One Martini backbone bead per residue (centre of mass of N, CA, C, O) as a GRO file, in nm:
protein
  324
    1MET     BB    1   0.815   5.445  -6.568
    2ARG     BB    2   0.834   5.155  -6.388
    3LEU     BB    3   0.998   5.026  -6.141
    4LEU     BB    4   1.107   4.793  -5.954
    5ALA     BB    5   0.913   4.673  -5.673
    6LEU     BB    6   1.022   4.608  -5.334
    7PHE     BB    7   0.818   4.480  -5.085
    8LEU     BB    8   0.832   4.467  -4.734
    9VAL     BB    9   0.605   4.283  -4.595
   10LEU     BB   10   0.397   4.376  -4.321
   11ALA     BB   11   0.239   4.305  -4.057
   12THR     BB   12  -0.008   4.439  -3.815
   13THR     BB   13   0.091   4.253  -3.610
   14ALA     BB   14   0.230   4.136  -3.351
   15CYS     BB   15   0.547   4.039  -3.254
   16GLY     BB   16   0.621   3.770  -3.062
   17ALA     BB   17   0.370   3.682  -2.924
   18THR     BB   18   0.225   3.597  -2.612
   19VAL     BB   19  -0.042   3.378  -2.539
   20ALA     BB   20  -0.294   3.303  -2.358
   21GLN     BB   21  -0.350   2.962  -2.247
   22ASP     BB   22  -0.562   2.667  -2.220
   23THR     BB   23  -0.367   2.392  -2.148
   24SER     BB   24  -0.567   2.235  -1.938
   25ALA     BB   25  -0.740   2.141  -2.145
   26THR     BB   26  -0.922   1.813  -2.212
   27ASP     BB   27  -1.113   1.864  -2.425
   28PRO     BB   28  -1.210   1.787  -2.712
   29VAL     BB   29  -1.150   1.900  -3.056
   30THR     BB   30  -1.359   1.994  -3.338
   31VAL     BB   31  -1.279   2.027  -3.687
   32ARG     BB   32  -1.294   2.162  -4.014
   33ASN     BB   33  -1.074   1.985  -4.247
   34CYS     BB   34  -1.085   1.942  -4.566
   35GLY     BB   35  -1.393   1.809  -4.526
   36GLN     BB   36  -1.315   1.718  -4.226
   37ASP     BB   37  -1.349   1.576  -3.922
   38VAL     BB   38  -1.129   1.682  -3.654
   39THR     BB   39  -0.973   1.541  -3.365
   40TYR     BB   40  -0.842   1.687  -3.060
   41ASP     BB   41  -0.740   1.580  -2.742
   42ARG     BB   42  -0.519   1.815  -2.733
   43VAL     BB   43  -0.286   2.046  -2.675
   44PRO     BB   44  -0.041   2.122  -2.859
   45GLY     BB   45   0.341   2.125  -2.793
   46LYS     BB   46   0.487   1.982  -3.080
   47VAL     BB   47   0.511   2.153  -3.347
   48VAL     BB   48   0.529   2.095  -3.703
   49THR     BB   49   0.635   2.288  -3.976
   50ASN     BB   50   0.564   2.378  -4.327
   51ASP     BB   51   0.662   2.662  -4.417
   52THR     BB   52   0.637   2.998  -4.378
   53GLY     BB   53   0.331   3.057  -4.365
   54ILE     BB   54   0.264   2.843  -4.149
   55ALA     BB   55   0.445   2.945  -3.923
   56GLU     BB   56   0.310   3.238  -3.919
   57LEU     BB   57   0.040   3.146  -3.810
   58MET     BB   58   0.151   3.070  -3.535
   59PHE     BB   59   0.281   3.342  -3.463
   60ALA     BB   60   0.024   3.522  -3.482
   61LEU     BB   61  -0.106   3.339  -3.236
   62GLY     BB   62   0.128   3.294  -3.018
   63LEU     BB   63   0.273   2.971  -3.082
   64ALA     BB   64   0.585   2.922  -3.053
   65ASP     BB   65   0.577   2.751  -2.774
   66ARG     BB   66   0.425   2.501  -2.951
   67MET     BB   67   0.705   2.443  -3.093
   68ALA     BB   68   0.958   2.224  -3.223
   69GLY     BB   69   0.949   2.325  -3.533
   70TYR     BB   70   1.090   2.390  -3.863
   71VAL     BB   71   1.032   2.380  -4.225
   72ILE     BB   72   1.250   2.499  -4.494
   73GLY     BB   73   1.339   2.597  -4.789
   74GLY     BB   74   1.585   2.756  -4.965
   75GLY     BB   75   1.371   2.947  -5.125
   76GLN     BB   76   1.268   3.088  -4.825
   77THR     BB   77   1.492   3.255  -4.669
   78ALA     BB   78   1.417   3.551  -4.755
   79ASP     BB   79   1.166   3.580  -4.567
   80LEU     BB   80   1.311   3.639  -4.294
   81ALA     BB   81   1.400   3.937  -4.364
   82THR     BB   82   1.070   4.027  -4.400
   83SER     BB   83   0.978   3.952  -4.123
   84PRO     BB   84   0.755   4.017  -3.840
   85PHE     BB   85   0.888   3.726  -3.694
   86LYS     BB   86   1.196   3.714  -3.606
   87ALA     BB   87   1.196   3.616  -3.311
   88ASP     BB   88   1.062   3.341  -3.375
   89TRP     BB   89   1.267   3.233  -3.577
   90GLU     BB   90   1.503   3.236  -3.364
   91ARG     BB   91   1.359   3.041  -3.130
   92VAL     BB   92   1.287   2.839  -3.348
   93PRO     BB   93   1.368   2.550  -3.474
   94LYS     BB   94   1.550   2.420  -3.731
   95LEU     BB   95   1.507   2.094  -3.899
   96GLY     BB   96   1.503   2.175  -4.213
   97GLU     BB   97   1.431   2.141  -4.583
   98LYS     BB   98   1.288   1.852  -4.529
   99ILE     BB   99   1.008   1.672  -4.481
  100THR     BB  100   0.987   1.394  -4.248
  101LYS     BB  101   0.944   1.136  -4.044
  102GLU     BB  102   1.217   1.167  -3.901
  103VAL     BB  103   1.189   1.461  -3.822
  104VAL     BB  104   0.922   1.444  -3.651
  105GLN     BB  105   1.016   1.222  -3.461
  106GLY     BB  106   1.273   1.367  -3.352
  107ALA     BB  107   1.079   1.609  -3.234
  108GLY     BB  108   0.811   1.492  -3.106
  109ALA     BB  109   0.554   1.520  -3.257
  110ASP     BB  110   0.190   1.624  -3.204
  111LEU     BB  111   0.203   1.804  -3.479
  112VAL     BB  112   0.129   1.849  -3.830
  113PHE     BB  113   0.181   2.141  -4.042
  114ALA     BB  114   0.042   2.123  -4.369
  115GLY     BB  115   0.045   2.050  -4.730
  116TRP     BB  116  -0.021   2.009  -5.047
  117ASN     BB  117   0.292   2.073  -5.158
  118TYR     BB  118   0.353   2.153  -4.830
  119GLY     BB  119   0.482   1.835  -4.775
  120PHE     BB  120   0.262   1.675  -4.880
  121SER     BB  121   0.316   1.340  -5.037
  122GLU     BB  122   0.299   1.054  -5.218
  123SER     BB  123   0.593   1.033  -5.336
  124THR     BB  124   0.716   1.034  -5.023
  125GLY     BB  125   0.498   0.929  -4.797
  126PHE     BB  126   0.399   1.217  -4.683
  127THR     BB  127   0.110   1.176  -4.491
  128PRO     BB  128  -0.158   1.174  -4.294
  129ASP     BB  129  -0.181   0.862  -4.292
  130SER     BB  130   0.116   0.794  -4.218
  131LEU     BB  131   0.106   0.954  -3.946
  132GLU     BB  132  -0.127   0.806  -3.813
  133GLU     BB  133   0.033   0.537  -3.788
  134LEU     BB  134   0.234   0.702  -3.576
  135GLY     BB  135   0.045   0.901  -3.394
  136ILE     BB  136   0.026   1.171  -3.581
  137PRO     BB  137  -0.113   1.452  -3.608
  138THR     BB  138  -0.301   1.672  -3.835
  139TYR     BB  139  -0.282   1.975  -4.042
  140GLN     BB  140  -0.441   2.137  -4.315
  141LEU     BB  141  -0.400   2.352  -4.552
  142THR     BB  142  -0.655   2.504  -4.716
  143GLU     BB  143  -0.522   2.599  -4.981
  144ALA     BB  144  -0.417   2.271  -5.013
  145CYS     BB  145  -0.663   2.137  -5.074
  146ARG     BB  146  -0.824   1.895  -5.209
  147ASN     BB  147  -1.090   1.920  -5.477
  148GLY     BB  148  -1.142   1.632  -5.653
  149VAL     BB  149  -0.934   1.709  -5.904
  150GLY     BB  150  -0.714   1.530  -5.866
  151LYS     BB  151  -0.439   1.757  -5.773
  152GLN     BB  152  -0.607   1.977  -5.711
  153ARG     BB  153  -0.642   2.299  -5.539
  154GLY     BB  154  -0.897   2.414  -5.353
  155ILE     BB  155  -1.222   2.519  -5.170
  156MET     BB  156  -1.169   2.836  -5.143
  157PRO     BB  157  -1.122   3.136  -5.092
  158PRO     BB  158  -0.828   3.254  -4.973
  159LEU     BB  159  -0.924   3.429  -4.728
  160GLU     BB  160  -1.111   3.213  -4.615
  161ALA     BB  161  -0.884   3.016  -4.557
  162LEU     BB  162  -0.737   3.188  -4.353
  163TYR     BB  163  -0.976   3.219  -4.150
  164GLU     BB  164  -1.026   2.921  -4.106
  165ASP     BB  165  -0.749   2.852  -3.981
  166LEU     BB  166  -0.754   3.050  -3.748
  167ARG     BB  167  -1.007   2.935  -3.613
  168ASN     BB  168  -0.915   2.644  -3.579
  169LEU     BB  169  -0.655   2.704  -3.419
  170GLY     BB  170  -0.795   2.855  -3.192
  171LYS     BB  171  -0.944   2.603  -3.088
  172VAL     BB  172  -0.709   2.401  -3.049
  173PHE     BB  173  -0.535   2.635  -2.866
  174ARG     BB  174  -0.722   2.834  -2.708
  175VAL     BB  175  -0.725   3.126  -2.919
  176SER     BB  176  -0.990   3.266  -3.033
  177ASP     BB  177  -0.961   3.565  -2.966
  178ARG     BB  178  -0.710   3.612  -3.131
  179ALA     BB  179  -0.822   3.523  -3.405
  180GLU     BB  180  -1.052   3.737  -3.421
  181ARG     BB  181  -0.867   3.985  -3.411
  182LEU     BB  182  -0.714   3.927  -3.666
  183ILE     BB  183  -0.950   3.914  -3.863
  184THR     BB  184  -1.058   4.197  -3.815
  185GLY     BB  185  -0.798   4.341  -3.903
  186TYR     BB  186  -0.778   4.223  -4.189
  187GLN     BB  187  -1.052   4.317  -4.296
  188ALA     BB  188  -0.991   4.620  -4.265
  189GLN     BB  189  -0.739   4.628  -4.446
  190VAL     BB  190  -0.876   4.527  -4.704
  191ALA     BB  191  -1.101   4.740  -4.726
  192ALA     BB  192  -0.907   4.981  -4.756
  193ALA     BB  193  -0.765   4.878  -5.013
  194GLU     BB  194  -1.017   4.867  -5.198
  195GLN     BB  195  -1.058   5.181  -5.210
  196LEU     BB  196  -0.812   5.247  -5.397
  197GLY     BB  197  -0.971   5.093  -5.657
  198ALA     BB  198  -1.215   5.254  -5.672
  199GLY     BB  199  -1.324   5.333  -6.000
  200ARG     BB  200  -1.110   5.171  -6.145
  201PRO     BB  201  -0.940   5.018  -6.354
  202LYS     BB  202  -0.868   4.668  -6.427
  203PRO     BB  203  -0.591   4.515  -6.427
  204LYS     BB  204  -0.399   4.278  -6.575
  205VAL     BB  205  -0.262   3.989  -6.396
  206PHE     BB  206   0.058   3.826  -6.368
  207LEU     BB  207   0.178   3.547  -6.202
  208TYR     BB  208   0.528   3.505  -6.130
  209ASP     BB  209   0.721   3.246  -6.010
  210SER     BB  210   0.828   3.036  -6.244
  211GLY     BB  211   0.988   2.948  -6.523
  212LEU     BB  212   1.092   2.912  -6.864
  213ASP     BB  213   0.934   2.708  -7.037
  214GLN     BB  214   0.720   2.718  -6.791
  215PRO     BB  215   0.487   2.872  -6.609
  216PHE     BB  216   0.432   2.948  -6.273
  217THR     BB  217   0.109   2.985  -6.117
  218ALA     BB  218  -0.213   3.135  -6.029
  219GLY     BB  219  -0.509   3.056  -5.930
  220ARG     BB  220  -0.818   3.096  -5.760
  221ASN     BB  221  -0.696   2.932  -5.482
  222ALA     BB  222  -0.477   3.134  -5.446
  223ALA     BB  223  -0.364   3.410  -5.290
  224PRO     BB  224  -0.329   3.599  -5.549
  225GLN     BB  225  -0.626   3.633  -5.615
  226ASP     BB  226  -0.670   3.837  -5.369
  227VAL     BB  227  -0.433   4.023  -5.399
  228ILE     BB  228  -0.531   4.122  -5.675
  229GLY     BB  229  -0.842   4.173  -5.644
  230LYS     BB  230  -0.835   4.360  -5.380
  231ALA     BB  231  -0.630   4.569  -5.533
  232GLY     BB  232  -0.772   4.600  -5.846
  233GLY     BB  233  -0.745   4.335  -6.008
  234VAL     BB  234  -0.680   4.069  -6.260
  235ASN     BB  235  -0.653   3.740  -6.287
  236VAL     BB  236  -0.560   3.570  -6.576
  237PHE     BB  237  -0.593   3.276  -6.394
  238GLY     BB  238  -0.891   3.277  -6.245
  239ASP     BB  239  -1.020   3.016  -6.409
  240LEU     BB  240  -0.853   2.826  -6.237
  241ASP     BB  241  -0.915   2.522  -6.048
  242ASP     BB  242  -0.657   2.630  -5.860
  243SER     BB  243  -0.368   2.714  -5.739
  244TRP     BB  244  -0.087   2.590  -5.828
  245THR     BB  245   0.039   2.621  -6.175
  246THR     BB  246   0.083   2.523  -6.509
  247VAL     BB  247   0.161   2.694  -6.808
  248GLY     BB  248   0.166   2.885  -7.107
  249TRP     BB  249   0.308   3.137  -7.287
  250GLU     BB  250   0.086   3.169  -7.500
  251THR     BB  251  -0.132   3.236  -7.287
  252VAL     BB  252  -0.008   3.487  -7.173
  253VAL     BB  253  -0.012   3.647  -7.435
  254GLN     BB  254  -0.321   3.629  -7.483
  255ARG     BB  255  -0.388   3.778  -7.194
  256ASN     BB  256  -0.238   4.048  -7.176
  257PRO     BB  257  -0.081   4.185  -6.945
  258ASP     BB  258  -0.028   4.487  -6.746
  259VAL     BB  259   0.086   4.308  -6.504
  260ILE     BB  260   0.368   4.185  -6.307
  261LEU     BB  261   0.384   3.944  -6.050
  262ILE     BB  262   0.657   3.874  -5.842
  263ASN     BB  263   0.807   3.598  -5.698
  264ASP     BB  264   1.019   3.573  -5.415
  265TYR     BB  265   1.156   3.280  -5.548
  266ALA     BB  266   1.382   3.009  -5.531
  267ASP     BB  267   1.334   2.857  -5.862
  268GLY     BB  268   1.569   2.768  -6.064
  269ASP     BB  269   1.733   2.974  -6.289
  270ALA     BB  270   1.547   3.211  -6.175
  271ASN     BB  271   1.582   3.341  -5.845
  272THR     BB  272   1.555   3.638  -5.878
  273PRO     BB  273   1.380   3.914  -5.949
  274GLU     BB  274   1.590   4.022  -6.154
  275GLN     BB  275   1.607   3.761  -6.325
  276LYS     BB  276   1.308   3.747  -6.397
  277ARG     BB  277   1.288   4.016  -6.537
  278ALA     BB  278   1.507   3.971  -6.750
  279PHE     BB  279   1.361   3.740  -6.886
  280LEU     BB  280   1.094   3.880  -6.959
  281GLU     BB  281   1.243   4.109  -7.134
  282SER     BB  282   1.392   3.879  -7.331
  283TYR     BB  283   1.125   3.746  -7.418
  284ALA     BB  284   0.997   3.777  -7.722
  285PRO     BB  285   0.682   3.701  -7.691
  286LEU     BB  286   0.656   3.955  -7.461
  287ALA     BB  287   0.720   4.238  -7.590
  288ALA     BB  288   0.396   4.330  -7.643
  289VAL     BB  289   0.331   4.322  -7.362
  290PRO     BB  290   0.237   4.565  -7.154
  291ALA     BB  291   0.407   4.498  -6.900
  292VAL     BB  292   0.679   4.494  -7.059
  293ARG     BB  293   0.666   4.752  -7.228
  294ASP     BB  294   0.596   4.931  -6.944
  295LYS     BB  295   0.732   4.818  -6.687
  296ARG     BB  296   0.511   4.636  -6.500
  297PHE     BB  297   0.645   4.569  -6.190
  298PHE     BB  298   0.607   4.340  -5.903
  299VAL     BB  299   0.716   4.261  -5.566
  300LEU     BB  300   0.684   3.964  -5.360
  301PRO     BB  301   0.691   3.766  -5.115
  302TYR     BB  302   0.626   3.446  -5.070
  303ALA     BB  303   0.473   3.483  -4.782
  304ALA     BB  304   0.254   3.678  -4.938
  305LEU     BB  305   0.157   3.434  -5.169
  306VAL     BB  306   0.073   3.266  -4.942
  307GLU     BB  307  -0.081   3.146  -4.693
  308SER     BB  308  -0.096   3.427  -4.464
  309PRO     BB  309  -0.049   3.709  -4.258
  310ARG     BB  310   0.055   3.880  -4.524
  311ASN     BB  311  -0.184   3.926  -4.720
  312PRO     BB  312  -0.308   4.205  -4.640
  313ALA     BB  313  -0.044   4.369  -4.687
  314ALA     BB  314  -0.017   4.290  -4.984
  315ILE     BB  315  -0.273   4.424  -5.079
  316GLU     BB  316  -0.195   4.710  -4.997
  317ALA     BB  317   0.067   4.735  -5.164
  318PHE     BB  318  -0.062   4.673  -5.445
  319ALA     BB  319  -0.277   4.894  -5.442
  320LYS     BB  320  -0.076   5.131  -5.440
  321PHE     BB  321   0.056   5.062  -5.706
  322LEU     BB  322  -0.203   5.069  -5.890
  323ALA     BB  323  -0.280   5.374  -5.788
  324GLY     BB  324  -0.003   5.535  -5.870
   0.00000   0.00000   0.00000
């Protein structure tokens, strides 16, 4: 039987790198972001990010010096201990745990980088449109793009979303060479991980984020879809045209997962991976599910399971677990 494995996933790129940028460029740059052409008149120099994965996209591109600060919730603080970008987290100011107009205005932001339900929300009035009224440009995380069906999110496969954002940010910040080097490295890392599962049966995997009454999980447009699939498994909720969403426990039981991938994210009554596992093992309807019966659990940090530079390393770590 396998014991709970907590992998502190590290990216393969250099940490805290400062990249030469052509910040003197004055020509506007237009990129396609979430289905719309967006033009940026200058290289942003006071960026505010929301969420750990989004901040680490900036860090991976060597753009910490272009940031005014970051916002992360209390449930994400554990990510900093596992981050390959610790030096950047230490030198960029934390602005708070909840992003608001007041926070970004106080920081003098000239760009806000967030996503739907990754900071942007109609319920709070913090939206790209409301920031445009204040003269503050935005960039939306592609994983969290609205897909035109209610509030569902995701418009392309998760790794494609990662590469799209890296390329777009590379153009906006004039670091396209750096972006392409990252993408090439990530693609090679993912390809090598895929070989670990080649020719093997594909176990069914349930991503458990949080929730006791109803589980919060990942559909086909969230990063775990590719973390699971490229590692040699099958996401049991990969048929859902959404990124992160709520399902029912009865459906989890019906889909009978062989492995449960636990998100190390503090949200709700079970905050730690150990508490989440204890709940899963004690919840009677799951007792006969192979993953619980055979104690097949694996843990990854939150920042490895949302769109971020940690996705390729997460694929590699999970592939080794499945192949072991």
